mmCIF file with all atom_site columns, C-alpha atoms in Angstrom:
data_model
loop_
_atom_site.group_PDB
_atom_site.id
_atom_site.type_symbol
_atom_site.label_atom_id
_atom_site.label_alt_id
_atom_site.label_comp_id
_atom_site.label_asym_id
_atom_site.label_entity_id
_atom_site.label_seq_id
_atom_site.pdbx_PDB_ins_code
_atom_site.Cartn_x
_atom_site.Cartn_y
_atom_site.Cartn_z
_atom_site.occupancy
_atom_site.B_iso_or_equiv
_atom_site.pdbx_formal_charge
_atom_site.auth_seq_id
_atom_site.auth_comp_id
_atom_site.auth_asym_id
_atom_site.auth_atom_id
_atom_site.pdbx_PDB_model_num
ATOM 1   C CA . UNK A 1 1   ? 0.000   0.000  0.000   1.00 0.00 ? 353 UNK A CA 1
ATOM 2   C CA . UNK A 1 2   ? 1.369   3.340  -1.531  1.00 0.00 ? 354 UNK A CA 1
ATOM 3   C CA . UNK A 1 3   ? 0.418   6.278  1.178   1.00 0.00 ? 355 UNK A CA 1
ATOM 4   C CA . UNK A 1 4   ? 1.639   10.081 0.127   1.00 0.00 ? 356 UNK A CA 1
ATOM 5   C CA . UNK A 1 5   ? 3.828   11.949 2.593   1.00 0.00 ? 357 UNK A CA 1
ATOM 6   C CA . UNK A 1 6   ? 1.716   14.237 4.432   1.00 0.00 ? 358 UNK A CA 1
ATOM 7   C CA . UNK A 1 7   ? 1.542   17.867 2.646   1.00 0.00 ? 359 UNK A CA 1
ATOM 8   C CA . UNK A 1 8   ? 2.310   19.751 5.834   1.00 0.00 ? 360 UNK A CA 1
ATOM 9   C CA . UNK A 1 9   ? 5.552   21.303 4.074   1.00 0.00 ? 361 UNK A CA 1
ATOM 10  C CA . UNK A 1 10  ? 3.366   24.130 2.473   1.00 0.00 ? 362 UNK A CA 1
ATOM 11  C CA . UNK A 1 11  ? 0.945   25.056 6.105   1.00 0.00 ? 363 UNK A CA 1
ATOM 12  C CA . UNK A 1 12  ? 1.915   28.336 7.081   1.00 0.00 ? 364 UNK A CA 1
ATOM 13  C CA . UNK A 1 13  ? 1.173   28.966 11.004  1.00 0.00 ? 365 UNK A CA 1
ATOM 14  C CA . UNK A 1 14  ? 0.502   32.540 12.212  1.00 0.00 ? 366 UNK A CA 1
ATOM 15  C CA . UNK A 1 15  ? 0.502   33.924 15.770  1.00 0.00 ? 367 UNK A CA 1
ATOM 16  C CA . UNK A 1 16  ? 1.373   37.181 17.722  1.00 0.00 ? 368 UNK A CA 1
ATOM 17  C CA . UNK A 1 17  ? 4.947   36.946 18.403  1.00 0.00 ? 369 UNK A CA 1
ATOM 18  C CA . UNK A 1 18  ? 6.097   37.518 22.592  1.00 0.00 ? 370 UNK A CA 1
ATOM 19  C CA . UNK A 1 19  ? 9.456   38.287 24.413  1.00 0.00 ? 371 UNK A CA 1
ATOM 20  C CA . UNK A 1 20  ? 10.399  34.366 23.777  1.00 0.00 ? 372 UNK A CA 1
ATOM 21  C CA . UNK A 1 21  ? 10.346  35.147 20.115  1.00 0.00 ? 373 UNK A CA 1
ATOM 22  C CA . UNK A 1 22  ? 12.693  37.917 20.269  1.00 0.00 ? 374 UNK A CA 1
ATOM 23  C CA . UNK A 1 23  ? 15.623  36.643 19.925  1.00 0.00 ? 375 UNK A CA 1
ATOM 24  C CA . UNK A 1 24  ? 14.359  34.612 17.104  1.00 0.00 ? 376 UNK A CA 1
ATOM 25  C CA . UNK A 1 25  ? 13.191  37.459 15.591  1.00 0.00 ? 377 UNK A CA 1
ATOM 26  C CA . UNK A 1 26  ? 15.803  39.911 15.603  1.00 0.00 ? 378 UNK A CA 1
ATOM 27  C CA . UNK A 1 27  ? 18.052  36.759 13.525  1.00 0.00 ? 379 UNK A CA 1
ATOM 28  C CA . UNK A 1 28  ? 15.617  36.566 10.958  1.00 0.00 ? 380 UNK A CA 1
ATOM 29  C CA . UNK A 1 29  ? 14.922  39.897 10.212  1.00 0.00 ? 381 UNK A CA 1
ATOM 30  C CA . UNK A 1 30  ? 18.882  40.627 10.187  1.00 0.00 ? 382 UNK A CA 1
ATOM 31  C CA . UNK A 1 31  ? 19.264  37.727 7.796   1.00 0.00 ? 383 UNK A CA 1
ATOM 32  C CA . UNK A 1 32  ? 17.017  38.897 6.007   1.00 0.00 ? 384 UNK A CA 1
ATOM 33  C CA . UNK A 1 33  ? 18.423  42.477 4.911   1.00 0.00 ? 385 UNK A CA 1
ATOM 34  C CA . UNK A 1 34  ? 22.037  42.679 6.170   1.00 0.00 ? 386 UNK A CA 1
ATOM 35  C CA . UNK A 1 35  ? 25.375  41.302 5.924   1.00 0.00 ? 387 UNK A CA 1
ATOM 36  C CA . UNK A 1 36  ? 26.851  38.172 3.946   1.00 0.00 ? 388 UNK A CA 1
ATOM 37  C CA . UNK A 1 37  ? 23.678  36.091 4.847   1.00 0.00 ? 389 UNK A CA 1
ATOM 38  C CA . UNK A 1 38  ? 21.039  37.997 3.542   1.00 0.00 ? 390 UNK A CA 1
ATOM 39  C CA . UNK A 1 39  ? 22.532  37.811 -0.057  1.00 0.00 ? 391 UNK A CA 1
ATOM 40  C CA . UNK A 1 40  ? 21.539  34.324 -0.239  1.00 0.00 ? 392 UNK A CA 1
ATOM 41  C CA . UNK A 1 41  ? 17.919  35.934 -0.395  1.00 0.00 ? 393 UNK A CA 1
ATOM 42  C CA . UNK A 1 42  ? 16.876  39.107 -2.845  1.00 0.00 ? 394 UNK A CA 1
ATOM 43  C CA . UNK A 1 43  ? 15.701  41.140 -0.651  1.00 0.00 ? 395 UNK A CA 1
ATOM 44  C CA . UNK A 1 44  ? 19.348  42.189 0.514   1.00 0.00 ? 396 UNK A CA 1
ATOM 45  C CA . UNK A 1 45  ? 20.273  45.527 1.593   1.00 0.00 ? 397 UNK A CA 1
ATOM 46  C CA . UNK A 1 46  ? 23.843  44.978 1.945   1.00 0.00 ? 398 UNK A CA 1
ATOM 47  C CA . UNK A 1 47  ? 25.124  47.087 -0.541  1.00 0.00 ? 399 UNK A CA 1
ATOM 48  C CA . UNK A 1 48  ? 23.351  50.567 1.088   1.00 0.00 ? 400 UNK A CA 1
ATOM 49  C CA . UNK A 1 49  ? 23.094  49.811 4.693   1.00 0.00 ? 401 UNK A CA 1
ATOM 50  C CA . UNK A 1 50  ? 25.350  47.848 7.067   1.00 0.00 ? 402 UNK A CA 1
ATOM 51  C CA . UNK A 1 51  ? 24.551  47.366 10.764  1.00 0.00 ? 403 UNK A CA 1
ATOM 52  C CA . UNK A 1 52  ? 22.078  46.346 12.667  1.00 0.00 ? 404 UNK A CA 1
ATOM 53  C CA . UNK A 1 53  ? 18.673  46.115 10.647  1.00 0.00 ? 405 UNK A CA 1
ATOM 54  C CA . UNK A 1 54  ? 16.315  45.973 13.762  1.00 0.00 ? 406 UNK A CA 1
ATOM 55  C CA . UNK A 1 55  ? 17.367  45.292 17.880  1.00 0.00 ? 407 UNK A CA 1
ATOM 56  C CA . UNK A 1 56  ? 15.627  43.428 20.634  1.00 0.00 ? 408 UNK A CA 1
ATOM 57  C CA . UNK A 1 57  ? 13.961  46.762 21.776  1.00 0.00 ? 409 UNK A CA 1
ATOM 58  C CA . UNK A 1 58  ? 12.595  47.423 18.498  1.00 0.00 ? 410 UNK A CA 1
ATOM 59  C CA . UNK A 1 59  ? 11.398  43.680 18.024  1.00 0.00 ? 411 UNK A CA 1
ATOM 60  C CA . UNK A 1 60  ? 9.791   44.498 22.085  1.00 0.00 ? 412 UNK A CA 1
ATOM 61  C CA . UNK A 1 61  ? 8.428   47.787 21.201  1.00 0.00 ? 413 UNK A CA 1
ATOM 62  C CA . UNK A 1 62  ? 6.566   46.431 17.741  1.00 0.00 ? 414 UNK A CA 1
ATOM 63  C CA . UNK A 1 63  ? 5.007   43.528 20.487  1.00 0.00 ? 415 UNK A CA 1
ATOM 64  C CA . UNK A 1 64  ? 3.972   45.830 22.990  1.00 0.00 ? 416 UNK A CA 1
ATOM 65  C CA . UNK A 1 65  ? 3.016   48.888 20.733  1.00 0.00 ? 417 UNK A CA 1
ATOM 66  C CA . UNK A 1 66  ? -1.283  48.809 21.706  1.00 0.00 ? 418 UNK A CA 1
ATOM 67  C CA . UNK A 1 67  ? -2.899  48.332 17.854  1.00 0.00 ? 419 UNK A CA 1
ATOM 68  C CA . UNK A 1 68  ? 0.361   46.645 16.999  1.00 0.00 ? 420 UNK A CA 1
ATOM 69  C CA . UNK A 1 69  ? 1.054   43.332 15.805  1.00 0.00 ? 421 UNK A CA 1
ATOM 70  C CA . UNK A 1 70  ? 4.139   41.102 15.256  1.00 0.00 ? 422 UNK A CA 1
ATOM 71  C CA . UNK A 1 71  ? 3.157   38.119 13.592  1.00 0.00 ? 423 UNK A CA 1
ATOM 72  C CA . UNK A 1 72  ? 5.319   34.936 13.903  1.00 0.00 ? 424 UNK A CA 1
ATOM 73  C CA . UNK A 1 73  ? 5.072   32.680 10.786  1.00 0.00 ? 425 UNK A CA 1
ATOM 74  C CA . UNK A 1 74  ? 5.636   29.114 10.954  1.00 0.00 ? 426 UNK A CA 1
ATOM 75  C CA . UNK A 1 75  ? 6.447   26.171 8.984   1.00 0.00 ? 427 UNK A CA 1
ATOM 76  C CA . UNK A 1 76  ? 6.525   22.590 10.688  1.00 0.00 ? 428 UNK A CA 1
ATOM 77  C CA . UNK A 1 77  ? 7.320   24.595 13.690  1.00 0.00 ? 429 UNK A CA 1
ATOM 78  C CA . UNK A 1 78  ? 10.306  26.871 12.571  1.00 0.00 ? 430 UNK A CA 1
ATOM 79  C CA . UNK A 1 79  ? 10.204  30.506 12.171  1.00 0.00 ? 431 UNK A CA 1
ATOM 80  C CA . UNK A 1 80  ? 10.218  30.929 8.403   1.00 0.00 ? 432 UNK A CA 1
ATOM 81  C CA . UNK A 1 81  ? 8.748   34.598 8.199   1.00 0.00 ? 433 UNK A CA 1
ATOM 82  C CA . UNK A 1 82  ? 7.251   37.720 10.017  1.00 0.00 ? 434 UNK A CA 1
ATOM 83  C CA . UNK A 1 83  ? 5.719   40.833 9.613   1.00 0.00 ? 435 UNK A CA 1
ATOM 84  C CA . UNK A 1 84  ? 4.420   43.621 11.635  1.00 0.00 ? 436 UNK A CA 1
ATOM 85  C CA . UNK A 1 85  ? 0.898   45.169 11.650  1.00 0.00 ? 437 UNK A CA 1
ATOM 86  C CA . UNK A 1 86  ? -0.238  47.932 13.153  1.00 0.00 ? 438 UNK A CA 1
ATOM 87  C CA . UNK A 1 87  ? -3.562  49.741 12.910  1.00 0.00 ? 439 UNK A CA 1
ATOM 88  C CA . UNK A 1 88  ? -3.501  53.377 11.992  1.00 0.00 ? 440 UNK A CA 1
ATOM 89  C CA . UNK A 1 89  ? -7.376  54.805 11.553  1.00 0.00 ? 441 UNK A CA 1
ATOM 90  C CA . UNK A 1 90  ? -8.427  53.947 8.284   1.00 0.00 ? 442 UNK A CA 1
ATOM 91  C CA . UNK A 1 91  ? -5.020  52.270 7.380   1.00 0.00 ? 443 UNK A CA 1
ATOM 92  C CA . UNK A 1 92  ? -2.743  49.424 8.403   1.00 0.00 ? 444 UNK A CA 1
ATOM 93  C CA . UNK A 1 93  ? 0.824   49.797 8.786   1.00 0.00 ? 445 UNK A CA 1
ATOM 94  C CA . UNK A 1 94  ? 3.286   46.813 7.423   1.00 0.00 ? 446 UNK A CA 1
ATOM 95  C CA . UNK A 1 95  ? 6.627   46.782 8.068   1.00 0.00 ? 447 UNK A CA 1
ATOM 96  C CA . UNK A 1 96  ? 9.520   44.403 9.189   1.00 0.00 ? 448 UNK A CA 1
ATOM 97  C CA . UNK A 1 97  ? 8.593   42.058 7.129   1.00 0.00 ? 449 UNK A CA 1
ATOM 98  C CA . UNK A 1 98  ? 11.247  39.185 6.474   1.00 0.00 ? 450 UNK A CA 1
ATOM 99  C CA . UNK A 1 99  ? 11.731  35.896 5.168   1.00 0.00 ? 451 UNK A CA 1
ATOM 100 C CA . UNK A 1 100 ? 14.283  33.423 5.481   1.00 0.00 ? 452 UNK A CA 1
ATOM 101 C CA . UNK A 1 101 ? 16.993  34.053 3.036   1.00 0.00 ? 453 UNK A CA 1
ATOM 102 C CA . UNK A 1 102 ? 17.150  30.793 1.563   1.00 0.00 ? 454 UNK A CA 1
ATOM 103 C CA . UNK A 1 103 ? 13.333  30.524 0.841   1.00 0.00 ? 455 UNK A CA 1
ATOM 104 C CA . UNK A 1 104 ? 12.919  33.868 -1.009  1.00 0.00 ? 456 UNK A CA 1
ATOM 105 C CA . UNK A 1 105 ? 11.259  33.643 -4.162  1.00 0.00 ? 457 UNK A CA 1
ATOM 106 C CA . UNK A 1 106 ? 9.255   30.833 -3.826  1.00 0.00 ? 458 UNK A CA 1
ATOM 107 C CA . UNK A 1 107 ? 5.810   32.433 -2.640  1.00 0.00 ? 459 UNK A CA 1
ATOM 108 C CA . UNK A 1 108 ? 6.293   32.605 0.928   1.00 0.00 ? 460 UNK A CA 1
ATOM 109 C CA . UNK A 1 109 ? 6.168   36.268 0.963   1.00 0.00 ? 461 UNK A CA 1
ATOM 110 C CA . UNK A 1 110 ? 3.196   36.419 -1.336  1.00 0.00 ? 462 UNK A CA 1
ATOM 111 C CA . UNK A 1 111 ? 1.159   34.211 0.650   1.00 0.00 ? 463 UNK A CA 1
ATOM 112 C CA . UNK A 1 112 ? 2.477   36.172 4.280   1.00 0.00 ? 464 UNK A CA 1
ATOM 113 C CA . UNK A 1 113 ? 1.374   39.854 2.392   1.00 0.00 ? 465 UNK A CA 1
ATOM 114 C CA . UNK A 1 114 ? -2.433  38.463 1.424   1.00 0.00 ? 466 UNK A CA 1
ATOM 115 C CA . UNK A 1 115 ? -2.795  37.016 4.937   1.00 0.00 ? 467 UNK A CA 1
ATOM 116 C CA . UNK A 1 116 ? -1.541  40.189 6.741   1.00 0.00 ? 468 UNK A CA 1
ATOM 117 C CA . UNK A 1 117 ? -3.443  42.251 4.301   1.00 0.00 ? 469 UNK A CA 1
ATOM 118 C CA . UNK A 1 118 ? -6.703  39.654 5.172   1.00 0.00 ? 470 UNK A CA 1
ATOM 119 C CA . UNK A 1 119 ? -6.008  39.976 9.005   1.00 0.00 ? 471 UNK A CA 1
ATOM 120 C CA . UNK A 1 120 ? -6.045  44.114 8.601   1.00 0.00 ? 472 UNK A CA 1
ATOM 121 C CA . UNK A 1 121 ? -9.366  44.149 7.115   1.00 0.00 ? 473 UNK A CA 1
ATOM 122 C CA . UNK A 1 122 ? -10.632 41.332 9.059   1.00 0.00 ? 474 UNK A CA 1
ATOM 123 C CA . UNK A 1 123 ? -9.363  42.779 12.405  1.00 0.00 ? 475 UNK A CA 1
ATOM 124 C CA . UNK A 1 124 ? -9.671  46.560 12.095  1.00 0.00 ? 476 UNK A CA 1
ATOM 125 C CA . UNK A 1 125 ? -12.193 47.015 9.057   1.00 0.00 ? 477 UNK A CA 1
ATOM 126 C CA . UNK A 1 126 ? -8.998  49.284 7.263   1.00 0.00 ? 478 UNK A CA 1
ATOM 127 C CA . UNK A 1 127 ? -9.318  50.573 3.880   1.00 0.00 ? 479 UNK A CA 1
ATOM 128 C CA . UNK A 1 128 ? -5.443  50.739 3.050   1.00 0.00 ? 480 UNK A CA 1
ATOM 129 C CA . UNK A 1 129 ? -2.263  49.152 3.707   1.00 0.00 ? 481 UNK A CA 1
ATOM 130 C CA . UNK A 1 130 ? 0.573   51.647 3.585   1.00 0.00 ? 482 UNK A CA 1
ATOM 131 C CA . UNK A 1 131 ? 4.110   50.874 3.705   1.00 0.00 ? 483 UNK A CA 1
ATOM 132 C CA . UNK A 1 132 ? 7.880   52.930 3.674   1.00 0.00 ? 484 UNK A CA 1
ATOM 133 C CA . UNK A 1 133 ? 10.715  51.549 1.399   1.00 0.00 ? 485 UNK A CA 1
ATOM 134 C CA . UNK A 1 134 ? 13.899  52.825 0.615   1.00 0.00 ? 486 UNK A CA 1
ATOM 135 C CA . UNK A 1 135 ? 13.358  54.645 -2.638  1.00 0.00 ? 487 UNK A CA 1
ATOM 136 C CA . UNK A 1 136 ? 16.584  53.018 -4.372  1.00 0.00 ? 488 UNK A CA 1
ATOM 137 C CA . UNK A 1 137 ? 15.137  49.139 -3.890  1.00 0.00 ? 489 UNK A CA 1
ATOM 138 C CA . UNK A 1 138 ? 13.417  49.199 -7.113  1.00 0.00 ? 490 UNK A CA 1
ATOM 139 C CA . UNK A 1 139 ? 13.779  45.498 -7.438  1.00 0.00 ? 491 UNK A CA 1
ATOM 140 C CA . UNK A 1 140 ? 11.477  45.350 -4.128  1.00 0.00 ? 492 UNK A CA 1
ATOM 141 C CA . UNK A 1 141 ? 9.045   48.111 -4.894  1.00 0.00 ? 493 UNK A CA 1
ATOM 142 C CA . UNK A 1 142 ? 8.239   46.124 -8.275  1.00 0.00 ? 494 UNK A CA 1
ATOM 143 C CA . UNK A 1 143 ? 7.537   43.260 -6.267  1.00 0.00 ? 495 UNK A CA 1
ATOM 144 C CA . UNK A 1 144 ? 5.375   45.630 -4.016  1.00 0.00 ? 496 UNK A CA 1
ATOM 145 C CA . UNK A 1 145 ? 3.616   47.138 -7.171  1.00 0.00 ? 497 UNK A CA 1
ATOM 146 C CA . UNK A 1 146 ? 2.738   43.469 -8.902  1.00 0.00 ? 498 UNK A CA 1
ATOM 147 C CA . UNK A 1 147 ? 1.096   42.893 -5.582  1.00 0.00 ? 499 UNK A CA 1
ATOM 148 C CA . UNK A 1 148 ? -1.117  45.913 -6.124  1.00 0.00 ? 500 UNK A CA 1
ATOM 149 C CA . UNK A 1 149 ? 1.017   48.529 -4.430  1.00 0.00 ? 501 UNK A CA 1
ATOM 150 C CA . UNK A 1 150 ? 1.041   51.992 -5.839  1.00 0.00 ? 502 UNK A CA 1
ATOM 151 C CA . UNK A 1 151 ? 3.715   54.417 -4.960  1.00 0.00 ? 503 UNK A CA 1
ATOM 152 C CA . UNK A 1 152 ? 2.707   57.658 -4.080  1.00 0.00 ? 504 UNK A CA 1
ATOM 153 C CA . UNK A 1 153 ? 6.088   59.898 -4.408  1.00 0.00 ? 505 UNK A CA 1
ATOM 154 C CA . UNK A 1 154 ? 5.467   60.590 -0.678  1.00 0.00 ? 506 UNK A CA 1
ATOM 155 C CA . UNK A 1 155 ? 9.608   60.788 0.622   1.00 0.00 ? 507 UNK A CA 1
ATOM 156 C CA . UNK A 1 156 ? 10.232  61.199 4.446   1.00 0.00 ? 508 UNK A CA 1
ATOM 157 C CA . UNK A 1 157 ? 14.175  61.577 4.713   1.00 0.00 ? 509 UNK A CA 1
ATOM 158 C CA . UNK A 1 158 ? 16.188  58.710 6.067   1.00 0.00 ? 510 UNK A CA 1
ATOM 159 C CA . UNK A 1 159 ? 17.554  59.036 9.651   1.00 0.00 ? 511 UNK A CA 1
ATOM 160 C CA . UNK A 1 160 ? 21.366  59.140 8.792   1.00 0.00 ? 512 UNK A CA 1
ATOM 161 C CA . UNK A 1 161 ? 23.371  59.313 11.891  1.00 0.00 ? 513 UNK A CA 1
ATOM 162 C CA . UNK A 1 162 ? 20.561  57.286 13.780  1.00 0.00 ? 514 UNK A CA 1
ATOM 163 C CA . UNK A 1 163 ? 22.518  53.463 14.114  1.00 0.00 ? 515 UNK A CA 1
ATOM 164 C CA . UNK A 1 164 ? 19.216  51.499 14.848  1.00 0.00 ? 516 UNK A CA 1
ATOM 165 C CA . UNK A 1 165 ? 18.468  52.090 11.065  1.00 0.00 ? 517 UNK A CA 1
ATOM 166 C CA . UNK A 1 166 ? 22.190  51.176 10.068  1.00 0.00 ? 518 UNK A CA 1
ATOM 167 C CA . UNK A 1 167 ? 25.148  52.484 8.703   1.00 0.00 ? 519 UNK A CA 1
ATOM 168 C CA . UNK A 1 168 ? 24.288  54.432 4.859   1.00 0.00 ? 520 UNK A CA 1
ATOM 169 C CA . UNK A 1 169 ? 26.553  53.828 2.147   1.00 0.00 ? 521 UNK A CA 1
ATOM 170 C CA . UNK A 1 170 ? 25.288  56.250 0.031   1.00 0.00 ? 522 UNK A CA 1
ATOM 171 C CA . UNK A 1 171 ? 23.919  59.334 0.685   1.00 0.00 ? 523 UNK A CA 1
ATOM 172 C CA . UNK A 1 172 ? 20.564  59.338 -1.378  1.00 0.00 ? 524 UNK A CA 1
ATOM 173 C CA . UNK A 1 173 ? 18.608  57.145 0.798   1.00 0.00 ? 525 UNK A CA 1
ATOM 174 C CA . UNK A 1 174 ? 14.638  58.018 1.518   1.00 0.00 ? 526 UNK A CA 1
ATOM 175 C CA . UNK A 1 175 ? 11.625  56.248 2.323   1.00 0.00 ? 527 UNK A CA 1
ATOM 176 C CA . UNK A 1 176 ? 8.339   56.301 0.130   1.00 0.00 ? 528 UNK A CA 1
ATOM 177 C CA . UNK A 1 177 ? 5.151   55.462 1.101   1.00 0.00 ? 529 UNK A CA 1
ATOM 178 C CA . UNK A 1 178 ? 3.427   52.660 -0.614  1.00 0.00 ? 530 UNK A CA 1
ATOM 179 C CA . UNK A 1 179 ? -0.205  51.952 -0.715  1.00 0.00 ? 531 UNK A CA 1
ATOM 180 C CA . UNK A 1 180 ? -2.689  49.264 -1.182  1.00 0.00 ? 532 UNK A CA 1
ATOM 181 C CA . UNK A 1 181 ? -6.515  50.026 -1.634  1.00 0.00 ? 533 UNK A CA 1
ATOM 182 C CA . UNK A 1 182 ? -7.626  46.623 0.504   1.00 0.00 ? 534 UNK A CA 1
ATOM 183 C CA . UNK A 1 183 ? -11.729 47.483 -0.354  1.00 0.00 ? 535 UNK A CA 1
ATOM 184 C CA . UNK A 1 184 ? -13.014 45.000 -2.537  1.00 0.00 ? 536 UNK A CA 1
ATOM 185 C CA . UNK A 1 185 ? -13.276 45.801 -6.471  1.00 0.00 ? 537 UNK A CA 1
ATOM 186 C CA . UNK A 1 186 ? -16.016 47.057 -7.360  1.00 0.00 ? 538 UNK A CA 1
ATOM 187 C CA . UNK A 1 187 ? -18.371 45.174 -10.295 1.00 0.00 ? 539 UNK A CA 1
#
């Protein structure tokens, strides 16, 4: 008798991350961006920032930020992804979001932005998501725009000198604000 293998290699797990996860948490998001190990993904920043990407007390400040979220995503019971939430009026906020290096560009991310995007609506009844990238990723803002991101030119300047961001290595660096309209089309 021929049985398949079970197909738990594709359930994704959410929860709220807590101070146990921090750790965690803070390694995968630095992975993620900075430093020799994050070029095994795309979503590298190693080339214009080096440093820390994120520290325990930002990882603790997302968690216990009141409308905030960290969520923990999990596959077979390791940490594979996360993102942050956090309700803003008729918005939702989403930022560090990370994925493993080595699992980048195989959907993860995709499936982690429609459920975060689900749980905003679901949760706080937004109408937007809205999101700040560094203007120069413009492999990562496509990405953003063929999941129905728009940019909006909106630039806030870049914190140089502030080393909980990192350490520029260029001086051009700004944020833009992203947005998603999350109402449903209408017929």
């Amino acid at each position: 008798m021929d049985t398949a293998p079970p197909r738990d290699a594709d359930v994704l797990t959410y929860r709220d991350a807590g101070e146990a996860d921090v750790p965690a948490l803070v390694d995968l998001v630095q992975s993620a961006y900075r430093g020799d190990s994050s070029r095994a993904g795309w979503t590298t920043e190693a080339d214009i920032l080096e440093g820390r990407r994120t520290d325990p007390e930002g990882v603790r400040e997302v968690i216990a930020t009141p409308g905030s979220r960290l969520l923990v995503v999990e596959r077979g019971g390791d940490l594979v992804a996360c993102c942050q939430l956090e309700h803003r009026g008729d918005a939702a906020y989403f930022g560090m979001f990370a994925v493993r290096p080595g699992l980048q560009g195989g959907g993860l991310g995709r499936r982690v932005i429609a459920e975060a995007e689900r749980l905003a609506v679901a949760e706080w009844g937004v109408r937007e998501m809205h999101m700040t990238v560094i203007s120069v990723r413009d492999e990562l803002i496509a990405w953003y725009e063929r999941r129905g991101y728009r940019r909006t030119g909106r630039m806030t300047p870049f914190p140089y000198g502030d080393e909980r961001f990192g350490v520029p290595q260029r001086d051009d660096l700004r944020f833009e604000l992203l947005v998603k309209d999350l109402r449903p089309a209408h017929s």
